[in-house]
């Protein structure tokens, strides 16, 4: 359960962004909250992961709200391992691309953003995503198409560059 939760948190928050809370920290909070809530969990005919992603969604929102209230800049985290495959230029380009994508995603409604993260980052099927967001698979596909079309339009308006 840790890997899908971590992918979800990284998709929503970014893996290398400078936040007060890292996506890894929030994923850990999610798993602890799931364990705490487990005795109160009641099967309502939806997948258990819908319950988990609901908790994850709230924990990510809480972390982002907390980070926005604090005006101090966090210090860059030191990586646990050194990646010699990519040089500093490649790492900087990848970080900038991730930042630009998160800025683009902010233009989408919350549900479309959630659907894109679940489908493209976590890798869920339309049916699985529909269960997570309490929708139909067809509505998920339509929302994904509209979200991608809007992102494409935004990129084309800005030329895809800064």
mmCIF file of C-alpha atoms in Angstrom:
data_model
loop_
_atom_site.group_PDB
_atom_site.id
_atom_site.type_symbol
_atom_site.label_atom_id
_atom_site.label_comp_id
_atom_site.label_asym_id
_atom_site.label_seq_id
_atom_site.Cartn_x
_atom_site.Cartn_y
_atom_site.Cartn_z
ATOM 1 C CA UNK A 1 0.000 0.000 0.000
ATOM 2 C CA UNK A 2 2.972 2.328 0.581
ATOM 3 C CA UNK A 3 4.052 2.608 -3.071
ATOM 4 C CA UNK A 4 0.696 3.751 -4.534
ATOM 5 C CA UNK A 5 0.256 6.220 -1.662
ATOM 6 C CA UNK A 6 3.769 7.570 -2.176
ATOM 7 C CA UNK A 7 3.200 7.936 -5.952
ATOM 8 C CA UNK A 8 -0.049 9.758 -5.236
ATOM 9 C CA UNK A 9 1.589 12.170 -2.772
ATOM 10 C CA UNK A 10 4.520 12.800 -5.110
ATOM 11 C CA UNK A 11 2.113 13.391 -7.972
ATOM 12 C CA UNK A 12 0.202 15.971 -5.982
ATOM 13 C CA UNK A 13 3.144 17.613 -4.198
ATOM 14 C CA UNK A 14 6.166 16.872 -6.332
ATOM 15 C CA UNK A 15 9.103 14.710 -5.381
ATOM 16 C CA UNK A 16 11.846 17.302 -5.399
ATOM 17 C CA UNK A 17 9.985 20.472 -4.525
ATOM 18 C CA UNK A 18 10.946 22.580 -1.572
ATOM 19 C CA UNK A 19 8.019 22.212 0.798
ATOM 20 C CA UNK A 20 7.872 22.238 4.539
ATOM 21 C CA UNK A 21 6.703 18.627 4.261
ATOM 22 C CA UNK A 22 8.081 16.221 1.696
ATOM 23 C CA UNK A 23 5.790 13.877 -0.211
ATOM 24 C CA UNK A 24 7.477 11.011 1.631
ATOM 25 C CA UNK A 25 6.564 12.577 4.986
ATOM 26 C CA UNK A 26 2.956 13.067 3.920
ATOM 27 C CA UNK A 27 2.753 9.484 2.630
ATOM 28 C CA UNK A 28 3.948 8.308 6.043
ATOM 29 C CA UNK A 29 1.266 10.465 7.696
ATOM 30 C CA UNK A 30 -1.326 8.904 5.387
ATOM 31 C CA UNK A 31 -0.293 5.375 6.325
ATOM 32 C CA UNK A 32 -0.399 6.233 10.026
ATOM 33 C CA UNK A 33 -3.852 7.807 9.608
ATOM 34 C CA UNK A 34 -5.084 4.716 7.751
ATOM 35 C CA UNK A 35 -3.880 2.496 10.593
ATOM 36 C CA UNK A 36 -5.600 4.760 13.123
ATOM 37 C CA UNK A 37 -8.860 4.833 11.131
ATOM 38 C CA UNK A 38 -8.852 1.116 10.328
ATOM 39 C CA UNK A 39 -10.938 0.047 13.355
ATOM 40 C CA UNK A 40 -13.683 2.481 12.240
ATOM 41 C CA UNK A 41 -13.554 1.447 8.564
ATOM 42 C CA UNK A 42 -16.799 -0.003 7.209
ATOM 43 C CA UNK A 43 -16.977 -1.668 3.817
ATOM 44 C CA UNK A 44 -19.470 0.311 1.740
ATOM 45 C CA UNK A 45 -18.989 -1.601 -1.487
ATOM 46 C CA UNK A 46 -16.126 0.593 -2.689
ATOM 47 C CA UNK A 47 -12.504 -0.539 -2.915
ATOM 48 C CA UNK A 48 -10.434 -0.140 0.230
ATOM 49 C CA UNK A 49 -7.965 2.012 -1.734
ATOM 50 C CA UNK A 50 -10.731 4.593 -2.274
ATOM 51 C CA UNK A 51 -10.746 4.980 1.502
ATOM 52 C CA UNK A 52 -6.937 5.267 1.518
ATOM 53 C CA UNK A 53 -6.833 7.827 -1.325
ATOM 54 C CA UNK A 54 -9.513 9.867 0.445
ATOM 55 C CA UNK A 55 -7.275 10.101 3.491
ATOM 56 C CA UNK A 56 -4.279 10.864 1.250
ATOM 57 C CA UNK A 57 -6.160 13.671 -0.486
ATOM 58 C CA UNK A 58 -6.931 15.324 2.845
ATOM 59 C CA UNK A 59 -3.389 14.886 4.183
ATOM 60 C CA UNK A 60 -1.866 16.417 1.022
ATOM 61 C CA UNK A 61 -4.272 19.365 1.237
ATOM 62 C CA UNK A 62 -3.406 19.838 4.927
ATOM 63 C CA UNK A 63 0.327 19.801 4.174
ATOM 64 C CA UNK A 64 -0.033 22.278 1.318
ATOM 65 C CA UNK A 65 -2.131 24.613 3.501
ATOM 66 C CA UNK A 66 0.410 24.412 6.321
ATOM 67 C CA UNK A 67 3.280 25.097 3.937
ATOM 68 C CA UNK A 68 1.505 28.120 2.463
ATOM 69 C CA UNK A 69 1.043 29.673 5.922
ATOM 70 C CA UNK A 70 4.737 29.499 6.792
ATOM 71 C CA UNK A 71 6.743 32.250 5.126
ATOM 72 C CA UNK A 72 10.220 30.787 5.751
ATOM 73 C CA UNK A 73 12.000 29.039 2.905
ATOM 74 C CA UNK A 74 12.858 25.460 3.786
ATOM 75 C CA UNK A 75 16.411 24.346 3.251
ATOM 76 C CA UNK A 76 17.036 22.028 0.310
ATOM 77 C CA UNK A 77 16.976 18.416 1.370
ATOM 78 C CA UNK A 78 20.083 16.367 0.848
ATOM 79 C CA UNK A 79 19.410 13.279 -1.246
ATOM 80 C CA UNK A 80 19.820 9.948 0.496
ATOM 81 C CA UNK A 81 21.657 8.581 -2.534
ATOM 82 C CA UNK A 82 23.637 10.299 -5.236
ATOM 83 C CA UNK A 83 22.467 9.814 -8.814
ATOM 84 C CA UNK A 84 25.523 9.917 -11.030
ATOM 85 C CA UNK A 85 23.522 9.062 -14.169
ATOM 86 C CA UNK A 86 22.191 12.603 -14.493
ATOM 87 C CA UNK A 87 24.398 15.622 -14.289
ATOM 88 C CA UNK A 88 23.372 18.839 -12.553
ATOM 89 C CA UNK A 89 22.028 20.285 -15.807
ATOM 90 C CA UNK A 90 19.699 17.323 -16.363
ATOM 91 C CA UNK A 91 18.558 17.398 -12.745
ATOM 92 C CA UNK A 92 17.813 21.128 -13.003
ATOM 93 C CA UNK A 93 15.829 20.618 -16.219
ATOM 94 C CA UNK A 94 13.805 17.796 -14.670
ATOM 95 C CA UNK A 95 13.071 19.853 -11.548
ATOM 96 C CA UNK A 96 11.987 22.817 -13.681
ATOM 97 C CA UNK A 97 9.747 20.624 -15.835
ATOM 98 C CA UNK A 98 8.093 19.221 -12.710
ATOM 99 C CA UNK A 99 7.564 22.711 -11.322
ATOM 100 C CA UNK A 100 6.048 23.894 -14.601
ATOM 101 C CA UNK A 101 3.712 20.893 -14.689
ATOM 102 C CA UNK A 102 2.491 21.607 -11.162
ATOM 103 C CA UNK A 103 1.843 25.231 -12.131
ATOM 104 C CA UNK A 104 -0.176 24.054 -15.133
ATOM 105 C CA UNK A 105 -2.156 21.608 -12.989
ATOM 106 C CA UNK A 106 -3.203 24.488 -10.728
ATOM 107 C CA UNK A 107 -5.347 25.770 -13.624
ATOM 108 C CA UNK A 108 -7.513 22.644 -13.488
ATOM 109 C CA UNK A 109 -10.490 22.036 -11.216
ATOM 110 C CA UNK A 110 -9.662 19.826 -8.229
ATOM 111 C CA UNK A 111 -11.525 16.770 -9.545
ATOM 112 C CA UNK A 112 -9.759 16.893 -12.941
ATOM 113 C CA UNK A 113 -6.403 17.303 -11.207
ATOM 114 C CA UNK A 114 -7.205 14.337 -8.961
ATOM 115 C CA UNK A 115 -8.200 12.207 -11.957
ATOM 116 C CA UNK A 116 -4.987 13.042 -13.842
ATOM 117 C CA UNK A 117 -2.836 12.161 -10.834
ATOM 118 C CA UNK A 118 -4.641 8.862 -10.266
ATOM 119 C CA UNK A 119 -4.598 7.900 -13.952
ATOM 120 C CA UNK A 120 -1.180 9.160 -15.081
ATOM 121 C CA UNK A 121 0.967 9.207 -11.946
ATOM 122 C CA UNK A 122 -0.465 6.369 -9.869
ATOM 123 C CA UNK A 123 -1.348 4.376 -12.990
ATOM 124 C CA UNK A 124 -4.915 3.371 -12.182
ATOM 125 C CA UNK A 125 -7.384 2.273 -14.854
ATOM 126 C CA UNK A 126 -10.467 4.372 -15.622
ATOM 127 C CA UNK A 127 -12.570 1.879 -13.661
ATOM 128 C CA UNK A 128 -10.273 2.012 -10.614
ATOM 129 C CA UNK A 129 -10.127 5.807 -10.782
ATOM 130 C CA UNK A 130 -13.922 5.980 -11.020
ATOM 131 C CA UNK A 131 -14.170 3.988 -7.794
ATOM 132 C CA UNK A 132 -11.705 6.342 -6.092
ATOM 133 C CA UNK A 133 -13.496 9.569 -7.072
ATOM 134 C CA UNK A 134 -17.041 8.162 -6.847
ATOM 135 C CA UNK A 135 -17.795 8.556 -10.543
ATOM 136 C CA UNK A 136 -18.328 6.398 -13.621
ATOM 137 C CA UNK A 137 -15.480 5.173 -15.862
ATOM 138 C CA UNK A 138 -16.954 7.145 -18.774
ATOM 139 C CA UNK A 139 -17.043 10.350 -16.734
ATOM 140 C CA UNK A 140 -13.424 9.748 -15.697
ATOM 141 C CA UNK A 141 -12.359 9.369 -19.340
ATOM 142 C CA UNK A 142 -14.240 12.547 -20.313
ATOM 143 C CA UNK A 143 -12.741 14.503 -17.398
ATOM 144 C CA UNK A 144 -9.258 13.233 -18.280
ATOM 145 C CA UNK A 145 -9.711 14.221 -21.928
ATOM 146 C CA UNK A 146 -10.973 17.691 -20.976
ATOM 147 C CA UNK A 147 -8.131 18.184 -18.499
ATOM 148 C CA UNK A 148 -5.487 17.150 -21.033
ATOM 149 C CA UNK A 149 -7.092 19.367 -23.688
ATOM 150 C CA UNK A 150 -7.024 22.324 -21.313
ATOM 151 C CA UNK A 151 -3.381 21.653 -20.424
ATOM 152 C CA UNK A 152 -2.487 21.395 -24.110
ATOM 153 C CA UNK A 153 -4.230 24.711 -24.778
ATOM 154 C CA UNK A 154 -2.377 26.366 -21.883
ATOM 155 C CA UNK A 155 0.971 25.046 -23.113
ATOM 156 C CA UNK A 156 0.263 26.209 -26.668
ATOM 157 C CA UNK A 157 -0.774 29.675 -25.456
ATOM 158 C CA UNK A 158 2.465 29.997 -23.528
ATOM 159 C CA UNK A 159 4.450 28.288 -26.240
ATOM 160 C CA UNK A 160 5.364 25.572 -23.737
ATOM 161 C CA UNK A 161 8.282 27.722 -22.620
ATOM 162 C CA UNK A 162 8.935 30.441 -20.140
#
